[in-house]
Amino acid sequence: MAVPKKRVSKQRQRKRRTHYKASKPTVATCSRTGDPTLRHRVCPTSGIYRGKQIYEVEEQ
């Protein structure tokens, strides 16, 4: 089993971790309601994806 020969310093460990930062998700607007939605997902307020009605949404 592989075991590190020396302890990894804090500086080296932090340098390695700087390359993995969380990014904001890309947000699009619904063509019918104008609400912000995640890209490539069905709009939760209208139930439409790429111009097609995927599911019916209850009116509140």
mmCIF file of N, CA, C and O in Angstrom:
data_model
loop_
_atom_site.group_PDB
_atom_site.id
_atom_site.type_symbol
_atom_site.label_atom_id
_atom_site.label_comp_id
_atom_site.label_asym_id
_atom_site.label_seq_id
_atom_site.Cartn_x
_atom_site.Cartn_y
_atom_site.Cartn_z
ATOM 1 N N MET A 1 0.841 -1.174 0.000
ATOM 2 C CA MET A 1 0.000 0.000 0.000
ATOM 3 C C MET A 1 0.888 1.240 0.000
ATOM 4 O O MET A 1 1.878 1.301 0.707
ATOM 5 N N ALA A 2 0.516 2.232 -0.782
ATOM 6 C CA ALA A 2 1.313 3.450 -0.884
ATOM 7 C C ALA A 2 1.142 4.302 0.359
ATOM 8 O O ALA A 2 0.034 4.551 0.823
ATOM 9 N N VAL A 3 2.272 4.745 0.909
ATOM 10 C CA VAL A 3 2.279 5.596 2.092
ATOM 11 C C VAL A 3 3.204 6.764 1.806
ATOM 12 O O VAL A 3 4.318 6.565 1.305
ATOM 13 N N PRO A 4 2.771 8.011 2.105
ATOM 14 C CA PRO A 4 3.652 9.138 1.857
ATOM 15 C C PRO A 4 4.905 9.062 2.722
ATOM 16 O O PRO A 4 4.829 8.739 3.902
ATOM 17 N N LYS A 5 6.054 9.358 2.114
ATOM 18 C CA LYS A 5 7.323 9.273 2.835
ATOM 19 C C LYS A 5 7.484 10.444 3.806
ATOM 20 O O LYS A 5 8.012 10.277 4.894
ATOM 21 N N LYS A 6 7.027 11.629 3.402
ATOM 22 C CA LYS A 6 7.120 12.817 4.254
ATOM 23 C C LYS A 6 5.736 13.439 4.396
ATOM 24 O O LYS A 6 4.867 13.260 3.540
ATOM 25 N N ARG A 7 5.566 14.213 5.432
ATOM 26 C CA ARG A 7 4.320 14.920 5.638
ATOM 27 C C ARG A 7 4.214 16.055 4.614
ATOM 28 O O ARG A 7 5.196 16.731 4.338
ATOM 29 N N VAL A 8 3.011 16.262 4.065
ATOM 30 C CA VAL A 8 2.788 17.335 3.098
ATOM 31 C C VAL A 8 2.605 18.629 3.872
ATOM 32 O O VAL A 8 1.784 18.708 4.788
ATOM 33 N N SER A 9 3.374 19.663 3.512
ATOM 34 C CA SER A 9 3.303 20.941 4.225
ATOM 35 C C SER A 9 1.974 21.637 3.945
ATOM 36 O O SER A 9 1.306 21.371 2.944
ATOM 37 N N LYS A 10 1.596 22.562 4.819
ATOM 38 C CA LYS A 10 0.347 23.310 4.659
ATOM 39 C C LYS A 10 0.360 24.110 3.360
ATOM 40 O O LYS A 10 -0.640 24.211 2.667
ATOM 41 N N GLN A 11 1.514 24.692 3.052
ATOM 42 C CA GLN A 11 1.621 25.506 1.845
ATOM 43 C C GLN A 11 1.380 24.656 0.589
ATOM 44 O O GLN A 11 0.620 25.040 -0.289
ATOM 45 N N ARG A 12 2.004 23.505 0.516
ATOM 46 C CA ARG A 12 1.835 22.625 -0.650
ATOM 47 C C ARG A 12 0.407 22.110 -0.736
ATOM 48 O O ARG A 12 -0.185 22.019 -1.817
ATOM 49 N N GLN A 13 -0.172 21.789 0.394
ATOM 50 C CA GLN A 13 -1.546 21.293 0.435
ATOM 51 C C GLN A 13 -2.515 22.373 -0.040
ATOM 52 O O GLN A 13 -3.411 22.102 -0.839
ATOM 53 N N ARG A 14 -2.316 23.603 0.393
ATOM 54 C CA ARG A 14 -3.198 24.700 -0.002
ATOM 55 C C ARG A 14 -3.018 25.072 -1.467
ATOM 56 O O ARG A 14 -3.974 25.451 -2.139
ATOM 57 N N LYS A 15 -1.797 24.973 -1.978
ATOM 58 C CA LYS A 15 -1.557 25.231 -3.404
ATOM 59 C C LYS A 15 -2.354 24.256 -4.256
ATOM 60 O O LYS A 15 -2.916 24.612 -5.286
ATOM 61 N N ARG A 16 -2.372 23.005 -3.847
ATOM 62 C CA ARG A 16 -3.077 21.973 -4.600
ATOM 63 C C ARG A 16 -4.577 22.231 -4.584
ATOM 64 O O ARG A 16 -5.264 21.992 -5.578
ATOM 65 N N ARG A 17 -5.085 22.722 -3.480
ATOM 66 C CA ARG A 17 -6.527 22.917 -3.346
ATOM 67 C C ARG A 17 -7.046 24.167 -4.042
ATOM 68 O O ARG A 17 -8.246 24.315 -4.217
ATOM 69 N N THR A 18 -6.185 25.097 -4.420
ATOM 70 C CA THR A 18 -6.661 26.339 -5.025
ATOM 71 C C THR A 18 -7.276 26.136 -6.397
ATOM 72 O O THR A 18 -8.005 27.003 -6.873
ATOM 73 N N HIS A 19 -7.014 25.038 -7.058
ATOM 74 C CA HIS A 19 -7.494 24.824 -8.420
ATOM 75 C C HIS A 19 -8.929 24.318 -8.471
ATOM 76 O O HIS A 19 -9.503 24.229 -9.543
ATOM 77 N N TYR A 20 -9.502 23.975 -7.338
ATOM 78 C CA TYR A 20 -10.846 23.407 -7.314
ATOM 79 C C TYR A 20 -11.774 24.364 -6.592
ATOM 80 O O TYR A 20 -12.041 24.217 -5.408
ATOM 81 N N LYS A 21 -12.271 25.371 -7.310
ATOM 82 C CA LYS A 21 -13.181 26.337 -6.714
ATOM 83 C C LYS A 21 -14.578 26.106 -7.259
ATOM 84 O O LYS A 21 -14.756 25.767 -8.429
ATOM 85 N N ALA A 22 -15.548 26.312 -6.404
ATOM 86 C CA ALA A 22 -16.939 26.168 -6.826
ATOM 87 C C ALA A 22 -17.302 27.322 -7.744
ATOM 88 O O ALA A 22 -16.909 28.465 -7.521
ATOM 89 N N SER A 23 -18.055 27.025 -8.787
ATOM 90 C CA SER A 23 -18.481 28.071 -9.711
ATOM 91 C C SER A 23 -19.997 28.227 -9.627
ATOM 92 O O SER A 23 -20.715 27.295 -9.267
ATOM 93 N N LYS A 24 -20.467 29.412 -9.962
ATOM 94 C CA LYS A 24 -21.897 29.672 -9.929
ATOM 95 C C LYS A 24 -22.576 28.917 -11.072
ATOM 96 O O LYS A 24 -22.029 28.850 -12.178
ATOM 97 N N PRO A 25 -23.769 28.371 -10.830
ATOM 98 C CA PRO A 25 -24.475 27.696 -11.921
ATOM 99 C C PRO A 25 -24.969 28.712 -12.947
ATOM 100 O O PRO A 25 -25.313 29.847 -12.597
ATOM 101 N N THR A 26 -24.996 28.315 -14.214
ATOM 102 C CA THR A 26 -25.471 29.187 -15.274
ATOM 103 C C THR A 26 -26.991 29.242 -15.220
ATOM 104 O O THR A 26 -27.661 28.215 -15.152
ATOM 105 N N VAL A 27 -27.529 30.444 -15.228
ATOM 106 C CA VAL A 27 -28.966 30.635 -15.098
ATOM 107 C C VAL A 27 -29.508 31.206 -16.399
ATOM 108 O O VAL A 27 -28.928 32.117 -16.987
ATOM 109 N N ALA A 28 -30.615 30.651 -16.850
ATOM 110 C CA ALA A 28 -31.301 31.137 -18.046
ATOM 111 C C ALA A 28 -32.671 31.676 -17.630
ATOM 112 O O ALA A 28 -33.104 31.470 -16.492
ATOM 113 N N THR A 29 -33.357 32.342 -18.537
ATOM 114 C CA THR A 29 -34.701 32.835 -18.240
ATOM 115 C C THR A 29 -35.719 32.030 -19.038
ATOM 116 O O THR A 29 -35.476 31.651 -20.191
ATOM 117 N N CYS A 30 -36.832 31.781 -18.414
ATOM 118 C CA CYS A 30 -37.920 31.036 -19.063
ATOM 119 C C CYS A 30 -38.514 31.907 -20.163
ATOM 120 O O CYS A 30 -38.732 33.108 -19.977
ATOM 121 N N SER A 31 -38.777 31.323 -21.328
ATOM 122 C CA SER A 31 -39.295 32.096 -22.457
ATOM 123 C C SER A 31 -40.733 32.560 -22.218
ATOM 124 O O SER A 31 -41.139 33.606 -22.729
ATOM 125 N N ARG A 32 -41.496 31.821 -21.442
ATOM 126 C CA ARG A 32 -42.888 32.199 -21.222
ATOM 127 C C ARG A 32 -43.066 33.090 -19.994
ATOM 128 O O ARG A 32 -43.706 34.128 -20.070
ATOM 129 N N THR A 33 -42.483 32.703 -18.856
ATOM 130 C CA THR A 33 -42.708 33.460 -17.619
ATOM 131 C C THR A 33 -41.613 34.473 -17.332
ATOM 132 O O THR A 33 -41.830 35.412 -16.577
ATOM 133 N N GLY A 34 -40.416 34.277 -17.870
ATOM 134 C CA GLY A 34 -39.314 35.183 -17.607
ATOM 135 C C GLY A 34 -38.609 34.917 -16.285
ATOM 136 O O GLY A 34 -37.739 35.671 -15.880
ATOM 137 N N ASP A 35 -38.980 33.830 -15.611
ATOM 138 C CA ASP A 35 -38.354 33.479 -14.340
ATOM 139 C C ASP A 35 -36.983 32.863 -14.571
ATOM 140 O O ASP A 35 -36.764 32.175 -15.571
ATOM 141 N N PRO A 36 -36.039 33.064 -13.653
ATOM 142 C CA PRO A 36 -34.726 32.422 -13.799
ATOM 143 C C PRO A 36 -34.823 30.921 -13.519
ATOM 144 O O PRO A 36 -35.483 30.499 -12.574
ATOM 145 N N THR A 37 -34.203 30.125 -14.389
ATOM 146 C CA THR A 37 -34.172 28.670 -14.222
ATOM 147 C C THR A 37 -32.771 28.173 -14.537
ATOM 148 O O THR A 37 -31.991 28.854 -15.207
ATOM 149 N N LEU A 38 -32.447 26.992 -14.073
ATOM 150 C CA LEU A 38 -31.182 26.370 -14.428
ATOM 151 C C LEU A 38 -31.247 25.927 -15.884
ATOM 152 O O LEU A 38 -32.302 25.515 -16.373
ATOM 153 N N ARG A 39 -30.112 25.992 -16.572
ATOM 154 C CA ARG A 39 -30.082 25.598 -17.979
ATOM 155 C C ARG A 39 -30.287 24.093 -18.128
ATOM 156 O O ARG A 39 -29.890 23.328 -17.257
ATOM 157 N N HIS A 40 -30.908 23.687 -19.215
ATOM 158 C CA HIS A 40 -31.173 22.290 -19.544
ATOM 159 C C HIS A 40 -32.066 21.616 -18.507
ATOM 160 O O HIS A 40 -31.951 20.428 -18.258
ATOM 161 N N ARG A 41 -32.954 22.394 -17.898
ATOM 162 C CA ARG A 41 -33.913 21.858 -16.939
ATOM 163 C C ARG A 41 -35.296 22.382 -17.291
ATOM 164 O O ARG A 41 -35.435 23.435 -17.905
ATOM 165 N N VAL A 42 -36.332 21.665 -16.874
ATOM 166 C CA VAL A 42 -37.700 22.117 -17.084
ATOM 167 C C VAL A 42 -37.966 23.279 -16.136
ATOM 168 O O VAL A 42 -37.568 23.252 -14.974
ATOM 169 N N CYS A 43 -38.631 24.313 -16.637
ATOM 170 C CA CYS A 43 -38.977 25.468 -15.806
ATOM 171 C C CYS A 43 -39.997 25.021 -14.760
ATOM 172 O O CYS A 43 -41.048 24.477 -15.106
ATOM 173 N N PRO A 44 -39.720 25.217 -13.466
ATOM 174 C CA PRO A 44 -40.656 24.748 -12.438
ATOM 175 C C PRO A 44 -41.966 25.537 -12.389
ATOM 176 O O PRO A 44 -42.981 25.017 -11.934
ATOM 177 N N THR A 45 -41.981 26.777 -12.876
ATOM 178 C CA THR A 45 -43.208 27.571 -12.805
ATOM 179 C C THR A 45 -44.147 27.331 -13.979
ATOM 180 O O THR A 45 -45.355 27.420 -13.827
ATOM 181 N N SER A 46 -43.590 27.020 -15.163
ATOM 182 C CA SER A 46 -44.461 26.819 -16.328
ATOM 183 C C SER A 46 -44.490 25.372 -16.813
ATOM 184 O O SER A 46 -45.416 24.981 -17.519
ATOM 185 N N GLY A 47 -43.481 24.569 -16.490
ATOM 186 C CA GLY A 47 -43.446 23.177 -16.935
ATOM 187 C C GLY A 47 -43.028 23.030 -18.386
ATOM 188 O O GLY A 47 -43.287 22.006 -19.013
ATOM 189 N N ILE A 48 -42.344 24.034 -18.942
ATOM 190 C CA ILE A 48 -41.954 24.019 -20.353
ATOM 191 C C ILE A 48 -40.449 23.823 -20.470
ATOM 192 O O ILE A 48 -39.672 24.376 -19.699
ATOM 193 N N TYR A 49 -40.033 23.020 -21.455
ATOM 194 C CA TYR A 49 -38.616 22.834 -21.773
ATOM 195 C C TYR A 49 -38.467 22.843 -23.275
ATOM 196 O O TYR A 49 -39.119 22.063 -23.971
ATOM 197 N N ARG A 50 -37.655 23.747 -23.799
ATOM 198 C CA ARG A 50 -37.385 23.900 -25.234
ATOM 199 C C ARG A 50 -38.667 24.045 -26.049
ATOM 200 O O ARG A 50 -38.834 23.443 -27.105
ATOM 201 N N GLY A 51 -39.612 24.828 -25.540
ATOM 202 C CA GLY A 51 -40.842 25.123 -26.261
ATOM 203 C C GLY A 51 -41.912 24.065 -26.172
ATOM 204 O O GLY A 51 -42.970 24.205 -26.776
ATOM 205 N N LYS A 52 -41.676 22.985 -25.431
ATOM 206 C CA LYS A 52 -42.668 21.918 -25.303
ATOM 207 C C LYS A 52 -43.154 21.839 -23.862
ATOM 208 O O LYS A 52 -42.382 21.978 -22.925
ATOM 209 N N GLN A 53 -44.452 21.576 -23.714
ATOM 210 C CA GLN A 53 -45.046 21.416 -22.395
ATOM 211 C C GLN A 53 -44.699 20.006 -21.895
ATOM 212 O O GLN A 53 -45.118 19.018 -22.459
ATOM 213 N N ILE A 54 -43.917 19.932 -20.828
ATOM 214 C CA ILE A 54 -43.467 18.645 -20.298
ATOM 215 C C ILE A 54 -44.468 18.109 -19.282
ATOM 216 O O ILE A 54 -44.837 16.946 -19.295
ATOM 217 N N TYR A 55 -44.887 18.964 -18.364
ATOM 218 C CA TYR A 55 -45.892 18.575 -17.402
ATOM 219 C C TYR A 55 -46.775 19.777 -17.053
ATOM 220 O O TYR A 55 -46.380 20.916 -17.245
ATOM 221 N N GLU A 56 -47.968 19.487 -16.583
ATOM 222 C CA GLU A 56 -48.914 20.538 -16.227
ATOM 223 C C GLU A 56 -48.613 21.031 -14.817
ATOM 224 O O GLU A 56 -48.316 20.255 -13.925
ATOM 225 N N VAL A 57 -48.686 22.344 -14.638
ATOM 226 C CA VAL A 57 -48.435 22.964 -13.351
ATOM 227 C C VAL A 57 -49.751 23.489 -12.803
ATOM 228 O O VAL A 57 -50.526 24.117 -13.512
ATOM 229 N N GLU A 58 -49.999 23.202 -11.514
ATOM 230 C CA GLU A 58 -51.228 23.677 -10.902
ATOM 231 C C GLU A 58 -51.174 25.171 -10.678
ATOM 232 O O GLU A 58 -50.149 25.717 -10.264
ATOM 233 N N GLU A 59 -52.282 25.843 -10.945
ATOM 234 C CA GLU A 59 -52.378 27.290 -10.703
ATOM 235 C C GLU A 59 -52.634 27.514 -9.226
ATOM 236 O O GLU A 59 -53.427 26.807 -8.622
ATOM 237 N N GLN A 60 -51.961 28.504 -8.663
ATOM 238 C CA GLN A 60 -52.159 28.754 -7.229
ATOM 239 C C GLN A 60 -52.853 30.061 -6.999
ATOM 240 O O GLN A 60 -52.729 31.021 -7.630
#
